[in-house]
mmCIF file of C-alpha atoms in Angstrom:
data_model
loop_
_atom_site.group_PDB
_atom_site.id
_atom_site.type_symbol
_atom_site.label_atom_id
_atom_site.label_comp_id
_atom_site.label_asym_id
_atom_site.label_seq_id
_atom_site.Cartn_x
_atom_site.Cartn_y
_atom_site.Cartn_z
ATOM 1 C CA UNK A 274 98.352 106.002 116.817
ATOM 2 C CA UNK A 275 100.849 107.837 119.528
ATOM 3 C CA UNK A 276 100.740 111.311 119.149
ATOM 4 C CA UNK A 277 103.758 113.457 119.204
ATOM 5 C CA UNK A 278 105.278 117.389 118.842
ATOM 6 C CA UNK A 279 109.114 117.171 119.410
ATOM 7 C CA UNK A 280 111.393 114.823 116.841
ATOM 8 C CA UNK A 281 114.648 114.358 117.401
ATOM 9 C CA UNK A 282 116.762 112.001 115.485
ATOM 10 C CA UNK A 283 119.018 111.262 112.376
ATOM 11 C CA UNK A 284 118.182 112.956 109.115
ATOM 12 C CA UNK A 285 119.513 111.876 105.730
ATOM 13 C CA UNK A 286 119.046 113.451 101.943
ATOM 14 C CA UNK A 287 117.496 111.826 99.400
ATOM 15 C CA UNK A 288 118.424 114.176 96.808
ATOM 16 C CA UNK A 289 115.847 112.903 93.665
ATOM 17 C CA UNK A 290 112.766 114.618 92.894
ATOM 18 C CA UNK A 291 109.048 112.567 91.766
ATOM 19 C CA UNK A 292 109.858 109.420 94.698
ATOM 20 C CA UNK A 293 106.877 107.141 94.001
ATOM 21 C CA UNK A 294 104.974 105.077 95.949
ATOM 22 C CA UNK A 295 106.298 102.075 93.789
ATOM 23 C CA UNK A 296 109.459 102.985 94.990
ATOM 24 C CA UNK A 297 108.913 103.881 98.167
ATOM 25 C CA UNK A 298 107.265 100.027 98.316
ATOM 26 C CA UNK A 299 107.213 97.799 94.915
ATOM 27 C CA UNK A 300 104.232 96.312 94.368
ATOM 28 C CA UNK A 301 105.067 92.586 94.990
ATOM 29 C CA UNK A 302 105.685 92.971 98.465
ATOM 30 C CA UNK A 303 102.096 94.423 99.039
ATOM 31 C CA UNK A 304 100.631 91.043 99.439
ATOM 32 C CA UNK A 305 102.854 90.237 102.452
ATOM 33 C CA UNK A 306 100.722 90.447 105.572
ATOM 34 C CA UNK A 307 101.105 94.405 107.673
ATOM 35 C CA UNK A 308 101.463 92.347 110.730
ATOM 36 C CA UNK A 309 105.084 91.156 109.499
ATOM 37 C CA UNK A 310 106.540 94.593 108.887
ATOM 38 C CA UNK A 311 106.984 96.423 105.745
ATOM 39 C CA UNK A 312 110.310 97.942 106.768
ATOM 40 C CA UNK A 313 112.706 95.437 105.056
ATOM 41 C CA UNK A 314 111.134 96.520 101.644
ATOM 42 C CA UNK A 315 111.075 100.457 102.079
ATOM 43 C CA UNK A 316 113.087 101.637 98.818
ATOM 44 C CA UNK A 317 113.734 98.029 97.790
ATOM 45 C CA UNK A 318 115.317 98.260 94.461
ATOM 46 C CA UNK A 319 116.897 101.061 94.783
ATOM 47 C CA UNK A 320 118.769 99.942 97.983
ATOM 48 C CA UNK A 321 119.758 96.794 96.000
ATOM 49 C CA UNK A 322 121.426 95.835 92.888
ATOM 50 C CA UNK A 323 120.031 92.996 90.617
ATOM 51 C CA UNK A 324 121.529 90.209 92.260
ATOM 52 C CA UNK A 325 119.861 91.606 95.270
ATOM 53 C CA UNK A 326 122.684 92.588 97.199
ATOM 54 C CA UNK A 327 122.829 96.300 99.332
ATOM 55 C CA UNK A 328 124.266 99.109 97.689
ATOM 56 C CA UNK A 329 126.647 100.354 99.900
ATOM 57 C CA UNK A 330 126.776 104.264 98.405
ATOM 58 C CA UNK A 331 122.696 104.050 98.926
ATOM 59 C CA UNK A 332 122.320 107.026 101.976
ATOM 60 C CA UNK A 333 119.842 104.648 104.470
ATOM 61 C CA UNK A 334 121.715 101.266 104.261
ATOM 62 C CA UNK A 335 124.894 103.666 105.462
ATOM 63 C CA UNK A 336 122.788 105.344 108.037
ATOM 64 C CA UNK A 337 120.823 102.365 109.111
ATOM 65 C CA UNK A 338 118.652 104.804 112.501
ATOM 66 C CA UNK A 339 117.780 107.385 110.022
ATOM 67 C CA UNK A 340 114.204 108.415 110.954
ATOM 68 C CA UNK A 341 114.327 111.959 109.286
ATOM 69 C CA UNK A 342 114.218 112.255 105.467
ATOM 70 C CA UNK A 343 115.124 115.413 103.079
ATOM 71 C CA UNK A 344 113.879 114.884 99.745
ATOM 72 C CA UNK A 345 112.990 117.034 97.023
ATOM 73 C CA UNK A 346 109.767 118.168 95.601
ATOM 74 C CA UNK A 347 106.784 115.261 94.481
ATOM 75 C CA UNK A 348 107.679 113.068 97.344
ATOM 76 C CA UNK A 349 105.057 110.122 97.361
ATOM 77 C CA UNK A 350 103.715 110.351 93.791
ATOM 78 C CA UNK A 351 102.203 107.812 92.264
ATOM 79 C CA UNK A 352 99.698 105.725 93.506
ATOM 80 C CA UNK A 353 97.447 105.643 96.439
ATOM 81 C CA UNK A 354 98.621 102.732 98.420
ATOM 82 C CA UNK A 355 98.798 103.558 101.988
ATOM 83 C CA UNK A 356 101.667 100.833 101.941
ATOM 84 C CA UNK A 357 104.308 103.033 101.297
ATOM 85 C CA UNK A 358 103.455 104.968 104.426
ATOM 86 C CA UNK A 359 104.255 101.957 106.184
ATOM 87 C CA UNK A 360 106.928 100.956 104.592
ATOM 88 C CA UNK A 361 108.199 104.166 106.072
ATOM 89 C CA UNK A 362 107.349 104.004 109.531
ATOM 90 C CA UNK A 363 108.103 100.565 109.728
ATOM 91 C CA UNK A 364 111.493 101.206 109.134
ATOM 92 C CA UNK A 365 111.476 104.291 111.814
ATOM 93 C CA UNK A 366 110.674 106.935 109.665
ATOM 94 C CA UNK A 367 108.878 109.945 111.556
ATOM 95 C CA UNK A 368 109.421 112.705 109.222
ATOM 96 C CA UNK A 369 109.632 113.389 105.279
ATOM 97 C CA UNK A 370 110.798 117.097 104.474
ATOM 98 C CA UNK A 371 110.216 117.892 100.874
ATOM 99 C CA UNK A 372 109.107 121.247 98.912
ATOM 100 C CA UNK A 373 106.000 118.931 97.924
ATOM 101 C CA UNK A 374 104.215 115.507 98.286
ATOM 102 C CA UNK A 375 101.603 113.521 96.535
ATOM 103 C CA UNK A 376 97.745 114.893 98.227
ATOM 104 C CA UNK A 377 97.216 111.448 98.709
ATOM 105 C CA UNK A 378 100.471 109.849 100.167
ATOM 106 C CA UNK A 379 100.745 112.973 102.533
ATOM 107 C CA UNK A 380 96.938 112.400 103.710
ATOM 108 C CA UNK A 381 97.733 108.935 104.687
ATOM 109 C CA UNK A 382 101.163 110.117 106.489
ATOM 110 C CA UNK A 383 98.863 112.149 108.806
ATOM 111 C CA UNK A 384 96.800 109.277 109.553
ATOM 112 C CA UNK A 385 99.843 107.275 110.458
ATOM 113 C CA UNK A 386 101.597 109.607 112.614
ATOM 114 C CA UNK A 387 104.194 110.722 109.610
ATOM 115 C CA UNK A 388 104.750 114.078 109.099
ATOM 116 C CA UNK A 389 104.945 115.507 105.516
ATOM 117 C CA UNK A 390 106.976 118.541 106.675
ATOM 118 C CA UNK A 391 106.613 120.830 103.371
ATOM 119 C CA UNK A 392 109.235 123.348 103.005
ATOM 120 C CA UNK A 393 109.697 126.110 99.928
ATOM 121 C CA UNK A 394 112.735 124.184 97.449
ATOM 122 C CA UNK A 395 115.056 126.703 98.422
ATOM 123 C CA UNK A 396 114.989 125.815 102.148
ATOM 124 C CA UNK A 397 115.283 122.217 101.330
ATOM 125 C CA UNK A 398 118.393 122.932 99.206
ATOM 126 C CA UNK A 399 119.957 124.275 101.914
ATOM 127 C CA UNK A 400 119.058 120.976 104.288
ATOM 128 C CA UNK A 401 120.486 119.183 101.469
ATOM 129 C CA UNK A 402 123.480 120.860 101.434
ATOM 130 C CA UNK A 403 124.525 120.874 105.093
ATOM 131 C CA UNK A 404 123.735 117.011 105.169
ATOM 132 C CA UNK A 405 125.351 116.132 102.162
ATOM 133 C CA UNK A 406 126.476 112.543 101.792
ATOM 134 C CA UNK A 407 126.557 112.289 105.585
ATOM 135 C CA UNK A 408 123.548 111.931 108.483
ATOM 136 C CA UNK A 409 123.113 114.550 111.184
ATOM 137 C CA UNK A 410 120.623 115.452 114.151
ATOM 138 C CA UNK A 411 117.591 117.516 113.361
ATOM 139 C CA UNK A 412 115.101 118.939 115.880
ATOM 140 C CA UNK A 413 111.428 119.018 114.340
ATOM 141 C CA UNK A 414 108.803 121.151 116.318
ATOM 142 C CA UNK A 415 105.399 120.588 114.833
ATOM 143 C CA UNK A 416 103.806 123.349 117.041
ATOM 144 C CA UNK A 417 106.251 125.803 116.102
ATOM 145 C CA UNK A 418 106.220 124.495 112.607
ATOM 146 C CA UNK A 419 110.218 124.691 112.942
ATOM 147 C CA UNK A 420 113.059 122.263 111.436
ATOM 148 C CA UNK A 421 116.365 122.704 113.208
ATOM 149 C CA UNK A 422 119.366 121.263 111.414
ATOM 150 C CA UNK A 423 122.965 122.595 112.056
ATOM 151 C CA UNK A 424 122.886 126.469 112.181
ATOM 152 C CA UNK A 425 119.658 126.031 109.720
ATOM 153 C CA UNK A 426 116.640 127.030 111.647
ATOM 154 C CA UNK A 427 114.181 126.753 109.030
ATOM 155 C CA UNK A 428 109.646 126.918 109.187
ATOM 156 C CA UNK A 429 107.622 124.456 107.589
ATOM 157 C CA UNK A 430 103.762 124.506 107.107
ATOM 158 C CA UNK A 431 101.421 121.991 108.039
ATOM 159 C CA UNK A 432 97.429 122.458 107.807
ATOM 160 C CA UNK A 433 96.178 123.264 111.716
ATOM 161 C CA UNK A 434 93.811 120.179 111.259
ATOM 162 C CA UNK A 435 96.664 117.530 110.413
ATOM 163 C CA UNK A 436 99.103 119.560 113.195
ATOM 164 C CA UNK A 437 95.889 118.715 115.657
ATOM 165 C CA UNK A 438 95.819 115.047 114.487
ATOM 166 C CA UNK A 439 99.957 114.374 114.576
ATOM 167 C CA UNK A 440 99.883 115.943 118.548
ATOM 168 C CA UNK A 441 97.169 114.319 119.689
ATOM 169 C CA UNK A 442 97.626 110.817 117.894
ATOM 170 C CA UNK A 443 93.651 111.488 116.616
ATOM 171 C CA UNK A 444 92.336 109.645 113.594
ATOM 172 C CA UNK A 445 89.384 111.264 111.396
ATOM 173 C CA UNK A 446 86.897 110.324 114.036
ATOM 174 C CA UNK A 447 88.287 111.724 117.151
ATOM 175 C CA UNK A 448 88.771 115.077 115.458
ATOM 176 C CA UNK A 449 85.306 114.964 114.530
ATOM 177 C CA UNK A 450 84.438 114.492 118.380
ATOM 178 C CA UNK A 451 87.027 116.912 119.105
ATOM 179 C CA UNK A 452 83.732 119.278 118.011
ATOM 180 C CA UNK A 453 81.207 117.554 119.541
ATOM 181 C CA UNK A 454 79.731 120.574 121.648
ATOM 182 C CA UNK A 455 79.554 122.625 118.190
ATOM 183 C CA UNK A 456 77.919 119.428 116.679
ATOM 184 C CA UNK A 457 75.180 119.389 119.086
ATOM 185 C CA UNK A 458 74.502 122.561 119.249
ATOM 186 C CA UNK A 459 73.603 123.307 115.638
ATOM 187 C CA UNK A 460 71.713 119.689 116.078
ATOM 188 C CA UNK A 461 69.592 120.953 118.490
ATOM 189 C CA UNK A 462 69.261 125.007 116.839
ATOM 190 C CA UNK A 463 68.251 122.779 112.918
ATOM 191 C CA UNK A 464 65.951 120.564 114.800
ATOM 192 C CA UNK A 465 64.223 123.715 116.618
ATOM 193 C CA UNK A 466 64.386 126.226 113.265
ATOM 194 C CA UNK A 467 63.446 124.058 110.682
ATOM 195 C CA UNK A 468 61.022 120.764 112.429
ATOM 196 C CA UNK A 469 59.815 119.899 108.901
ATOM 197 C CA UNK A 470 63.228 118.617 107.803
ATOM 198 C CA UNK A 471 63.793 116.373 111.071
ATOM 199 C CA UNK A 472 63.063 112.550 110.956
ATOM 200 C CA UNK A 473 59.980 111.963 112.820
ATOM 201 C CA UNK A 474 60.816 108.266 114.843
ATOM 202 C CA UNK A 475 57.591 106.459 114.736
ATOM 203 C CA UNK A 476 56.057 104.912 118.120
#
């Protein structure tokens, strides 16, 4: 996973509230193999009508490099399938902003190098409102936890851990490591302070 702290790029609204995860990817295209993509199916049916063809009012098939999304609050409800995350950054998503996700969808965001950008409803109304129907450039500063759109300058929070994890480009495991002095030394202090609870290793 690349790491990363400065975004900028296109950002769209997606002015509905409770996006699933079946949405967001339906299940029948889960079986298709992650090595192919899962960009083309991002938002499937509702970027097509029944007979399949693109809806040409839906806001990404107008703004085809959109890689900034303003939503509104539940964003990623629904199930946990770690799909829709990559259904998302397959198609050049780097950023959801939304007064709220799913706990689960916006854990595996983090672990994909997504950021769940959580702003108060009231901040993303007025996003929504300066983008409209139309797509403009937003500036996203994860270590200022600051969303610039327009003459909106606007914070976000983010968990320190999950900032750490997005900058670096860490996984689970390297921010465990990332404490690997601390780890050793209460190791060695347990080991030392209480013997009786060590594992003796036989000769």
């Amino acid at each position: 996973m690349v790491g990363w702290c400065l975004h900028e790029g296109l950002a769209v609204s997606l002015p509905q509230e409770n996006v699933d995860t079946d949405q967001l990817i339906p299940a029948r295209y889960m079986s298709i193999p992650r090595a192919d993509g899962y960009g083309p199916y991002l938002f499937y049916d509702m970027r097509r009508d029944e007979n399949g063809t693109l809806r040409e009012n839906f806001v990404l098939n107008r703004h085809k490099n959109t890689t900034v999304i303003v939503a509104r609050r539940g964003f990623g409800s629904g199930s946990s399938r770690e799909a829709a995350v990559y259904a998302l950054m397959d198609a050049g998503i780097r950023a959801v902003v939304a007064p709220s996700f799913g706990d689960i969808f916006a854990a595996n965001c983090i672990n994909n190098g997504l950021l769940p950008a959580c702003l108060d409803e009231k901040s993303c109304a007025a996003l929504e409102n300066a983008l409209a129907n139309d797509a403009k450039n937003i500036r996203i500063d994860i270590k200022a936890r600051v969303i610039s759109l327009s003459n909106i300058k606007t914070g976000f929070s983010l968990d320190d851990s999950w900032a750490t994890k997005l900058i670096n480009g860490w996984d689970d495991i390297d921010l465990t490591m990332d404490h690997a002095a601390e780890i050793a030394a209460y190791k060695d202090a347990r080991s030392r302070n209480a013997p009786w609870a060590w594992p003796v290793v036989a000769d």
